Amino acid sequence: MRVEAVDYHTAGEPFRIVLDGLPPVPGDTVAERRAIAIGAGGTATAPRASALDEVRQLLSREPRGHAGMYGGFVVPADDAEAHLGVLFWHKDGYSTACGHGTIALGAWAVDSGLVAAPENGVARVRIDVPSGRVTALVHRAEGRTTGVTFRNVPTRVAELKLRLETSRGPVEVAVAHSGACYASVPAASLGLAVETGQLPELTAAGREIRDLLAGSAAVSHPIDPRLSGVYGVILYDELPSDDGVLSQRNVTVFADGQIDRSPCGSGTSARLAILAAEGRLAPGEELRHESIIGTVFGGRVLAGGDPLGEGVVTEVTGTAHLTGEHVFLLEDGDELGAGFLL
C-alpha cells in the first residue's frame, strides 16, 4: 500500500489530507460516501472493515500516526458549485463535521494552487462535508496565507439547561447541533478546571456525559438522523477579559475519548450559538475561544437567524500551518499491518 498525504496543524490539532492511494469511494454525495465508508451495520466510531477503512487505520495508528491523529480523504464535491469534498476521519471512525479540518483544507487548497487566490485579499474555498456545504475564507497578504475563516452550516440550539445526574453530581448541559452534535458544560460544575493536569478527569467526565445523553431527544437532529448523537462534549472555563471581549477556555472530548488540541472549530460554532441564545453574545460580537494548550480561535454569530429555531450562521477564524509532506507505505509481510493504538 502507498498513500500520499500532506499534514497541517490548526491551532495545534493535526489534520492529515490524503491526496492519493485511496480505493474507489462510491456515492453521489459526500454524505452518501460517509455512510458507505461506515458500512451496513457499522457505526461512526466502529466502521465495518473495508479497503478504505484500512487506509484510515494505517494513517491514524502507530507507527504512522497516533491516537490524537485527525484527517480527511479528499473526494469529489457534490456538484460543480464546490471546489472539493472531504470525508473526515479520526482514530475511531468518521465524523460529520470538522471546523479545524476545514480551516486546514482552505489553507491547503490555496497554498497548493487548487483554488486561485489574490496576493492580497480573500479567496473563498467551498467544501462539501457530510453535514452540508461550508466555506473557508482564506485571508492573504503579500502572497501568503495569514488566516482562515470557517463559515459553518447553520447551528441550532436544542437545549440550554438539560439536567444530568453525573458521578460528580448534578449538572446542567447545553446541546447544540453545528454540523455535529455538541454538549457543553462548565468544567467548574464538575469540580474541574480546563488544565492539562486534569485531562484524565476531563476525559472521563466527557465520556460519561456523552453516555448519559445517549437516546436523549436533544441529541436527535431535527432533519437528518445521520447527524444525530453526541459527537463532542465541551468542558469550558470562563476567562477574564481586559478588552471587553467574551473569553472562554475549553477542551472538547470527542469520539471515544479523543482530545481536541485546538479550540475545536465546529465546537466553537456550538458555543457561539449557545451564548447567543443565552443573550450573552450579540451578532457581530467576538468570542475569544482558547484551547487547553493556549491556542485561540476568534468567533462570531452573523446577523439573522434564531439559535433556538432554524439556527444561526457562525464564523470561526484561526490559522493553519503545513507540517509535512508524506508518502506512507505498508510493505508486504509487515506483521503490524495497519498499526496499533495505545
XYZ file of C-alpha atoms in Angstrom:
342
model
C 0.000 0.000 0.000
C 1.210 3.504 -0.883
C -0.595 6.631 0.339
C 0.332 10.274 -0.309
C -0.679 12.976 2.144
C 0.149 16.435 3.432
C -0.120 17.370 7.088
C -1.260 20.653 8.590
C -1.926 21.712 12.130
C -4.726 24.106 13.006
C -4.071 25.740 16.371
C -2.172 22.609 17.382
C -4.691 19.981 16.201
C -3.355 17.781 13.371
C -5.095 17.385 10.047
C -3.760 14.861 7.543
C -5.022 15.484 3.989
C -4.953 12.316 1.882
C -4.301 13.054 -1.777
C -3.570 9.702 -3.413
C -3.695 5.990 -2.681
C -7.388 5.639 -1.843
C -9.559 2.853 -3.220
C -12.733 3.997 -5.014
C -15.180 5.711 -2.645
C -18.667 5.224 -4.155
C -21.619 7.539 -3.609
C -23.299 10.516 -5.262
C -22.729 12.900 -2.341
C -20.214 13.260 0.454
C -22.900 12.230 2.960
C -23.545 9.046 0.959
C -19.828 8.317 0.754
C -19.533 8.619 4.545
C -22.440 6.205 5.037
C -20.823 3.739 2.628
C -17.451 4.166 4.351
C -19.071 3.323 7.704
C -20.749 0.310 6.110
C -24.003 -1.521 6.765
C -24.199 -2.407 10.436
C -21.248 -0.189 11.309
C -21.303 2.992 13.352
C -19.468 6.313 13.204
C -16.990 5.073 15.833
C -16.952 1.423 14.769
C -16.944 1.220 10.949
C -17.140 -2.046 9.055
C -13.871 -3.433 7.728
C -13.075 -2.260 4.191
C -10.165 -1.293 1.967
C -10.915 2.379 2.646
C -11.038 1.882 6.379
C -7.695 0.125 6.287
C -6.225 3.395 4.972
C -7.856 5.299 7.850
C -6.376 2.862 10.337
C -2.956 2.973 8.683
C -2.798 6.775 8.992
C -4.341 7.167 12.447
C -2.472 4.403 14.249
C 1.129 3.947 15.276
C 3.751 3.775 13.868
C 2.498 6.156 11.106
C 0.053 8.097 13.229
C -1.103 8.304 16.837
C -4.281 8.227 18.902
C -4.717 12.003 18.531
C -4.483 11.994 14.727
C -7.211 13.559 12.593
C -7.525 13.814 8.838
C -9.612 13.799 5.719
C -9.981 11.902 2.461
C -10.342 14.358 -0.438
C -13.278 13.210 -2.581
C -15.361 14.801 -5.362
C -17.740 17.606 -4.406
C -21.496 17.070 -4.582
C -21.715 19.364 -7.615
C -19.741 21.896 -9.610
C -20.503 24.740 -7.169
C -17.965 23.420 -4.636
C -14.225 23.003 -5.085
C -13.865 19.679 -3.264
C -15.444 17.224 -0.869
C -13.967 15.577 2.185
C -14.585 12.600 4.446
C -13.373 13.477 7.939
C -11.783 10.692 9.968
C -10.094 10.094 13.322
C -8.793 7.084 15.210
C -12.283 5.717 15.886
C -14.098 6.356 12.617
C -15.769 9.109 10.601
C -17.217 12.438 11.736
C -19.876 14.613 10.122
C -18.105 17.951 10.615
C -14.671 19.350 11.404
C -14.027 23.062 11.655
C -10.304 22.824 12.269
C -10.063 20.481 9.272
C -11.996 22.942 7.124
C -9.530 25.675 8.087
C -6.611 23.408 7.134
C -8.286 22.401 3.860
C -8.852 26.040 2.949
C -5.193 26.850 3.512
C -4.089 23.761 1.552
C -6.453 24.438 -1.374
C -4.985 27.914 -1.830
C -1.367 27.091 -0.989
C -1.364 24.148 -3.420
C -2.906 26.179 -6.250
C -6.113 24.126 -6.362
C -8.088 27.344 -5.807
C -6.843 30.633 -7.250
C -6.232 33.364 -4.697
C -5.193 37.013 -4.784
C -1.860 38.236 -3.487
C -3.810 40.418 -1.070
C -7.427 39.787 -0.127
C -9.676 36.796 0.463
C -10.222 33.593 -1.515
C -13.395 31.530 -0.994
C -12.988 27.763 -0.891
C -16.302 25.907 -0.937
C -16.139 22.426 0.587
C -18.798 19.698 0.735
C -18.708 17.843 4.046
C -21.128 15.204 5.388
C -23.221 17.852 7.188
C -23.522 20.161 4.185
C -21.574 22.828 2.315
C -19.143 25.002 4.256
C -16.841 27.803 3.193
C -13.249 28.585 4.069
C -12.439 32.275 3.621
C -8.677 32.289 3.129
C -7.023 35.584 4.065
C -3.965 36.583 2.043
C -1.301 39.259 2.441
C 1.733 39.695 0.166
C 1.170 36.259 -1.360
C 0.968 34.421 1.975
C -1.953 32.807 3.735
C -2.331 34.621 7.049
C -5.523 33.060 8.406
C -8.708 31.228 7.503
C -12.305 31.929 8.498
C -14.562 28.864 8.622
C -18.217 29.645 7.820
C -20.258 26.739 9.085
C -23.643 25.260 8.271
C -26.385 26.808 10.455
C -26.119 25.951 14.156
C -29.261 25.193 16.167
C -29.527 25.014 19.956
C -31.603 22.070 21.169
C -31.291 22.567 24.953
C -29.838 25.230 27.208
C -30.296 23.634 30.634
C -30.663 19.878 30.377
C -30.157 18.425 33.859
C -27.989 15.321 34.176
C -27.013 13.302 37.236
C -23.330 12.511 36.926
C -20.915 10.696 39.221
C -19.670 14.169 40.184
C -23.142 15.443 40.989
C -25.930 17.132 39.038
C -25.005 19.413 36.130
C -26.852 21.444 33.522
C -25.819 20.771 29.939
C -26.460 22.787 26.788
C -26.822 20.909 23.495
C -26.309 22.372 20.022
C -26.177 20.941 16.510
C -23.434 22.614 14.456
C -22.750 20.036 11.759
C -22.176 17.615 14.619
C -23.890 17.440 17.993
C -22.050 19.018 20.944
C -22.889 19.079 24.629
C -21.444 21.975 26.668
C -20.914 22.043 30.423
C -18.917 24.353 32.706
C -15.926 22.414 33.993
C -16.362 24.030 37.422
C -19.811 22.427 37.791
C -17.977 19.085 37.774
C -15.347 20.281 40.230
C -12.784 20.542 37.426
C -10.770 23.150 35.540
C -9.599 23.120 31.922
C -5.962 22.351 32.661
C -3.640 19.776 31.129
C -3.007 18.252 34.555
C -6.693 17.338 34.783
C -7.005 15.757 31.330
C -7.723 12.226 32.650
C -10.599 13.547 34.772
C -11.870 15.819 31.989
C -11.798 12.937 29.514
C -13.671 10.649 31.893
C -16.297 13.351 32.514
C -16.738 13.925 28.785
C -17.241 10.237 28.145
C -19.741 9.962 30.985
C -21.809 12.905 29.761
C -21.822 11.528 26.227
C -23.105 8.196 27.511
C -25.755 9.850 29.708
C -27.101 11.753 26.700
C -27.437 8.657 24.513
C -31.059 8.372 23.470
C -31.987 11.880 24.606
C -34.327 13.758 22.276
C -31.966 16.731 22.466
C -29.221 14.902 20.560
C -31.510 13.858 17.698
C -31.042 16.054 14.649
C -34.410 17.513 13.567
C -33.830 16.897 9.846
C -31.028 14.400 9.174
C -30.777 11.385 11.505
C -27.224 10.759 10.254
C -26.203 13.861 12.232
C -27.739 12.645 15.494
C -25.883 11.511 18.602
C -23.317 13.340 20.714
C -20.047 13.748 18.856
C -18.246 16.001 21.313
C -18.530 17.175 24.906
C -17.164 20.674 25.516
C -15.950 21.424 29.030
C -15.214 25.116 29.461
C -13.979 27.778 31.867
C -14.812 31.471 31.876
C -11.739 33.673 31.422
C -11.231 37.285 32.488
C -11.106 39.904 29.745
C -9.295 43.219 29.789
C -10.742 44.450 26.495
C -14.410 43.556 26.907
C -14.229 40.545 24.595
C -16.001 37.468 25.958
C -13.310 34.846 26.603
C -13.527 31.154 27.441
C -11.129 28.215 27.575
C -12.342 24.768 26.568
C -11.364 21.211 25.964
C -13.503 19.126 23.630
C -13.659 15.389 24.279
C -14.868 13.768 21.065
C -15.424 10.342 19.519
C -14.263 7.698 22.009
C -12.310 9.976 24.345
C -10.121 11.818 21.827
C -8.931 15.297 22.881
C -9.032 18.292 20.545
C -5.802 20.269 20.877
C -7.381 23.262 19.129
C -10.363 25.236 20.481
C -12.492 22.980 18.174
C -13.927 24.619 15.074
C -17.451 23.216 14.881
C -17.487 23.109 18.693
C -16.804 26.853 18.683
C -19.836 27.221 16.402
C -21.876 25.385 19.047
C -20.563 27.651 21.820
C -21.340 30.763 19.748
C -24.966 29.713 19.185
C -25.427 28.810 22.857
C -24.001 32.153 24.011
C -26.289 33.937 21.540
C -29.314 32.021 22.848
C -28.329 32.926 26.411
C -28.220 36.601 25.454
C -24.500 36.869 26.200
C -23.290 37.422 22.626
C -24.899 39.717 20.070
C -24.444 39.303 16.301
C -21.024 40.529 15.264
C -19.576 40.428 18.781
C -16.477 38.291 19.234
C -15.825 35.216 21.321
C -12.177 34.644 22.156
C -12.063 30.854 22.383
C -8.920 29.344 23.864
C -7.823 25.700 23.756
C -6.319 23.634 26.538
C -2.852 24.314 25.047
C -3.443 28.071 24.833
C -4.114 28.479 21.104
C -7.018 30.721 20.124
C -9.905 30.900 17.652
C -11.992 34.032 17.208
C -15.681 33.503 16.533
C -18.852 35.433 15.907
C -22.510 34.943 15.037
C -23.695 36.614 11.846
C -26.853 38.714 11.861
C -30.129 36.932 11.148
C -31.481 33.581 12.246
C -32.518 32.218 15.621
C -30.327 29.728 17.554
C -33.438 28.154 19.094
C -35.239 27.954 15.752
C -33.778 27.452 12.305
C -30.270 28.172 13.556
C -27.620 30.843 13.139
C -24.628 31.117 10.837
C -21.292 31.357 12.592
C -17.762 32.217 11.561
C -14.629 30.910 13.266
C -11.180 32.271 12.427
C -7.840 30.571 13.037
C -4.551 29.691 11.416
C -3.252 26.508 9.797
C 0.356 25.641 9.011
C 1.923 22.988 6.824
C 3.934 20.488 8.891
C 4.877 17.812 6.375
C 4.531 16.090 3.009
C 4.415 12.331 3.188
C 4.417 9.053 1.333
C 3.213 6.297 3.656
C 3.953 2.664 2.844
C 2.693 -0.687 4.063
C 5.134 -3.348 2.958
C 4.109 -6.934 2.310
C 4.978 -9.008 5.321
C 4.746 -6.158 7.866
C 3.411 -8.068 10.864
C 1.829 -4.913 12.355
C -0.321 -4.361 9.284
C -2.351 -1.142 9.602
C -0.797 -0.481 13.001
C -1.867 -0.303 16.623
C -3.222 2.071 19.273
C -2.016 2.502 22.824
